[in-house]
């Protein structure tokens, strides 16, 4: 997927991606749903020195705490009922590359301390294991919430916030860049017609006006 925009604020962000990508600092991308947070995250990875390493994504909102710990840290055989073999977690799989923590503000607070330690120590312990595993990753986290509000109300740890938000990026919502709507509409129409092998007429100016 490509990033389609004519908005000066978005163009400014895109222009800065090659510079931001060269740092190994963790990044927090904030923006409402649909603003392109994961597209920006992928662009940062592929402009970075880690581009040849793995890009691993985890949706923190989709997993309950017990599953999230196993998903991120992995587990050893017999760690719990159903753990019939060792499983390598997403943090370990991202070694040498980038780990995307999507919707990180949805992560249970009781688990946040474990993630914070893994970031600080650059090592993890698989669930049910004793051996520490060294990991070299860059974290890009995203959230559709105002995460400072989450810190203020106590649902997100402030020390974890500062570990993740070394380099913040704020993506404006589409309602603040309405000039992008015609470009996006045409882009998705063309993409869909190519996928379906059909041809559609040009999008009328009346239709674009309604969309805007």
Coordinates of C-alpha atoms in Angstrom, one line a residue:
X1 CA 0.0 0.0 0.0
X2 CA 1.2 3.5 -0.8
X3 CA 0.7 6.7 1.2
X4 CA -1.5 9.0 -0.9
X5 CA -1.6 12.7 0.2
X6 CA -1.3 16.3 -0.9
X7 CA -1.6 17.6 2.7
X8 CA 1.4 19.8 3.8
X9 CA 1.4 18.3 7.3
X10 CA 1.5 14.7 5.9
X11 CA 4.1 15.6 3.3
X12 CA 6.2 17.0 6.1
X13 CA 5.9 13.7 8.0
X14 CA 6.8 11.7 4.9
X15 CA 9.8 13.9 4.2
X16 CA 11.1 13.3 7.7
X17 CA 10.7 9.5 7.6
X18 CA 14.2 8.8 6.1
X19 CA 15.7 10.9 8.8
X20 CA 13.6 9.4 11.6
X21 CA 14.3 5.9 10.3
X22 CA 18.1 6.2 10.7
X23 CA 17.8 6.5 14.5
X24 CA 17.2 3.3 16.5
X25 CA 15.0 5.1 19.0
X26 CA 11.5 3.8 19.7
X27 CA 8.7 5.7 18.1
X28 CA 5.1 6.3 19.1
X29 CA 2.6 7.1 16.3
X30 CA -0.6 8.7 17.4
X31 CA -3.7 9.2 15.2
X32 CA -7.3 8.2 14.9
X33 CA -8.3 4.9 13.2
X34 CA -7.7 5.0 9.5
X35 CA -5.1 7.8 9.5
X36 CA -2.3 5.4 8.2
X37 CA -0.4 4.6 11.3
X38 CA 0.8 1.2 10.1
X39 CA 1.7 2.5 6.7
X40 CA 4.0 5.0 8.3
X41 CA 5.4 2.3 10.6
X42 CA 6.2 0.1 7.6
X43 CA 7.8 3.1 5.7
X44 CA 10.0 3.8 8.7
X45 CA 11.1 0.1 8.9
X46 CA 11.9 0.0 5.2
X47 CA 13.9 3.2 5.3
X48 CA 15.9 2.1 8.3
X49 CA 19.1 0.1 8.7
X50 CA 16.9 -2.8 9.9
X51 CA 15.2 -3.0 6.5
X52 CA 16.7 -6.5 5.9
X53 CA 15.5 -7.7 9.3
X54 CA 12.0 -8.9 10.2
X55 CA 9.0 -6.6 10.5
X56 CA 6.7 -8.2 13.1
X57 CA 3.3 -6.8 14.1
X58 CA 1.2 -7.5 17.2
X59 CA -2.3 -6.2 17.7
X60 CA -2.4 -5.5 21.5
X61 CA -6.1 -4.8 21.4
X62 CA -7.0 -8.2 20.1
X63 CA -5.3 -10.4 22.8
X64 CA -6.2 -10.9 26.5
X65 CA -3.3 -10.6 28.9
X66 CA -2.5 -14.3 29.2
X67 CA -2.4 -14.8 25.5
X68 CA -0.5 -11.5 25.0
X69 CA 2.4 -12.6 27.2
X70 CA 2.8 -15.9 25.3
X71 CA 2.4 -14.0 22.0
X72 CA 5.2 -11.5 22.8
X73 CA 7.5 -13.6 24.9
X74 CA 6.9 -17.1 23.7
X75 CA 6.6 -20.1 25.9
X76 CA 8.3 -23.4 26.7
X77 CA 6.9 -26.8 26.2
X78 CA 4.6 -27.7 29.2
X79 CA 4.4 -24.1 30.4
X80 CA 0.6 -24.4 30.5
X81 CA -2.2 -26.8 29.4
X82 CA -1.9 -27.0 25.6
X83 CA 1.7 -25.9 25.3
X84 CA 2.8 -29.1 23.5
X85 CA 6.0 -27.5 22.1
X86 CA 8.2 -24.5 22.5
X87 CA 6.9 -21.4 20.8
X88 CA 9.0 -18.4 19.8
X89 CA 7.4 -15.1 20.7
X90 CA 7.0 -12.0 18.5
X91 CA 9.7 -10.1 20.3
X92 CA 12.2 -12.8 19.7
X93 CA 11.0 -13.2 16.1
X94 CA 11.7 -9.5 15.6
X95 CA 15.3 -9.8 16.6
X96 CA 17.4 -7.6 14.3
X97 CA 14.3 -5.9 13.0
X98 CA 11.3 -3.9 14.0
X99 CA 8.4 -4.8 16.3
X100 CA 5.1 -3.0 15.8
X101 CA 2.9 -2.8 18.9
X102 CA -0.4 -1.8 17.3
X103 CA -2.9 -0.1 19.7
X104 CA -0.4 -0.3 22.6
X105 CA -2.7 1.8 24.8
X106 CA -5.1 -1.2 25.0
X107 CA -2.4 -3.3 26.7
X108 CA -3.4 -4.4 30.2
X109 CA -1.6 -2.4 32.8
X110 CA -0.6 -5.5 34.7
X111 CA 1.4 -6.6 31.7
X112 CA 3.0 -3.2 31.0
X113 CA 5.6 -3.7 33.7
X114 CA 6.8 -6.9 32.0
X115 CA 7.1 -5.1 28.7
X116 CA 8.9 -2.2 30.3
X117 CA 11.5 -4.6 31.8
X118 CA 12.0 -6.3 28.4
X119 CA 12.7 -2.9 26.8
X120 CA 15.0 -1.8 29.5
X121 CA 17.0 -5.0 29.8
X122 CA 16.8 -5.9 26.1
X123 CA 16.0 -9.5 27.1
X124 CA 13.0 -11.7 27.6
X125 CA 12.2 -14.9 29.4
X126 CA 9.8 -17.3 27.7
X127 CA 6.7 -18.2 29.7
X128 CA 7.5 -21.3 31.7
X129 CA 11.3 -20.9 31.1
X130 CA 14.3 -19.8 33.1
X131 CA 16.8 -18.8 30.4
X132 CA 17.0 -15.2 29.4
X133 CA 17.1 -14.4 25.7
X134 CA 18.8 -11.3 24.4
X135 CA 16.9 -9.4 21.8
X136 CA 17.8 -6.5 19.5
X137 CA 14.7 -4.7 18.3
X138 CA 13.3 -1.3 17.5
X139 CA 9.8 -0.7 18.7
X140 CA 7.2 1.3 16.8
X141 CA 4.0 1.6 18.8
X142 CA 0.7 3.0 17.7
X143 CA -2.4 4.3 19.4
X144 CA -5.7 5.8 18.4
X145 CA -6.2 7.4 21.9
X146 CA -4.7 10.4 23.5
X147 CA -2.1 8.4 25.4
X148 CA -1.2 11.3 27.7
X149 CA -4.8 11.1 29.0
X150 CA -4.3 7.4 29.6
X151 CA -1.1 8.2 31.6
X152 CA -2.9 10.9 33.6
X153 CA -5.8 8.6 34.5
X154 CA -3.5 5.8 35.5
X155 CA -4.4 3.3 32.9
X156 CA -1.0 3.5 31.1
X157 CA 2.4 3.6 32.9
X158 CA 4.2 6.8 32.5
X159 CA 7.7 5.1 32.6
X160 CA 6.6 2.8 29.7
X161 CA 5.2 5.8 27.8
X162 CA 8.6 7.6 28.0
X163 CA 10.3 4.4 26.8
X164 CA 8.1 4.1 23.8
X165 CA 7.6 7.8 23.0
X166 CA 11.2 8.8 22.4
X167 CA 10.2 10.0 18.9
X168 CA 6.5 11.0 18.6
X169 CA 4.6 11.2 15.4
X170 CA 1.1 12.7 15.2
X171 CA -1.1 11.9 12.1
X172 CA -3.9 14.3 11.4
X173 CA -7.4 12.9 10.8
X174 CA -8.9 13.0 7.3
X175 CA -11.4 15.7 8.3
X176 CA -8.4 18.0 8.8
X177 CA -7.0 17.2 5.3
X178 CA -10.1 17.0 3.1
X179 CA -8.1 17.9 0.0
X180 CA -6.8 14.3 0.2
X181 CA -10.2 12.8 -0.3
X182 CA -10.4 13.1 -4.1
X183 CA -6.9 11.6 -4.4
X184 CA -7.7 8.7 -2.0
X185 CA -11.1 8.0 -3.7
X186 CA -9.4 7.8 -7.1
X187 CA -6.5 5.7 -5.8
X188 CA -8.8 3.1 -4.1
X189 CA -11.1 3.1 -7.2
X190 CA -8.2 2.3 -9.5
X191 CA -6.8 -0.3 -7.1
X192 CA -10.2 -2.1 -6.9
X193 CA -10.7 -2.1 -10.6
X194 CA -7.3 -3.6 -11.2
X195 CA -8.0 -6.3 -8.5
X196 CA -11.4 -7.1 -10.0
X197 CA -10.3 -6.9 -13.6
X198 CA -13.0 -4.3 -14.4
X199 CA -13.1 -0.8 -15.6
X200 CA -15.2 1.9 -14.1
X201 CA -15.9 5.4 -15.3
X202 CA -14.2 8.4 -13.7
X203 CA -15.6 9.4 -10.3
X204 CA -17.8 12.4 -11.0
X205 CA -17.2 15.8 -9.5
X206 CA -20.6 15.6 -7.8
X207 CA -19.6 12.3 -6.1
X208 CA -16.3 13.8 -4.9
X209 CA -18.1 16.8 -3.6
X210 CA -20.4 14.6 -1.5
X211 CA -17.4 12.6 -0.2
X212 CA -15.6 15.8 0.8

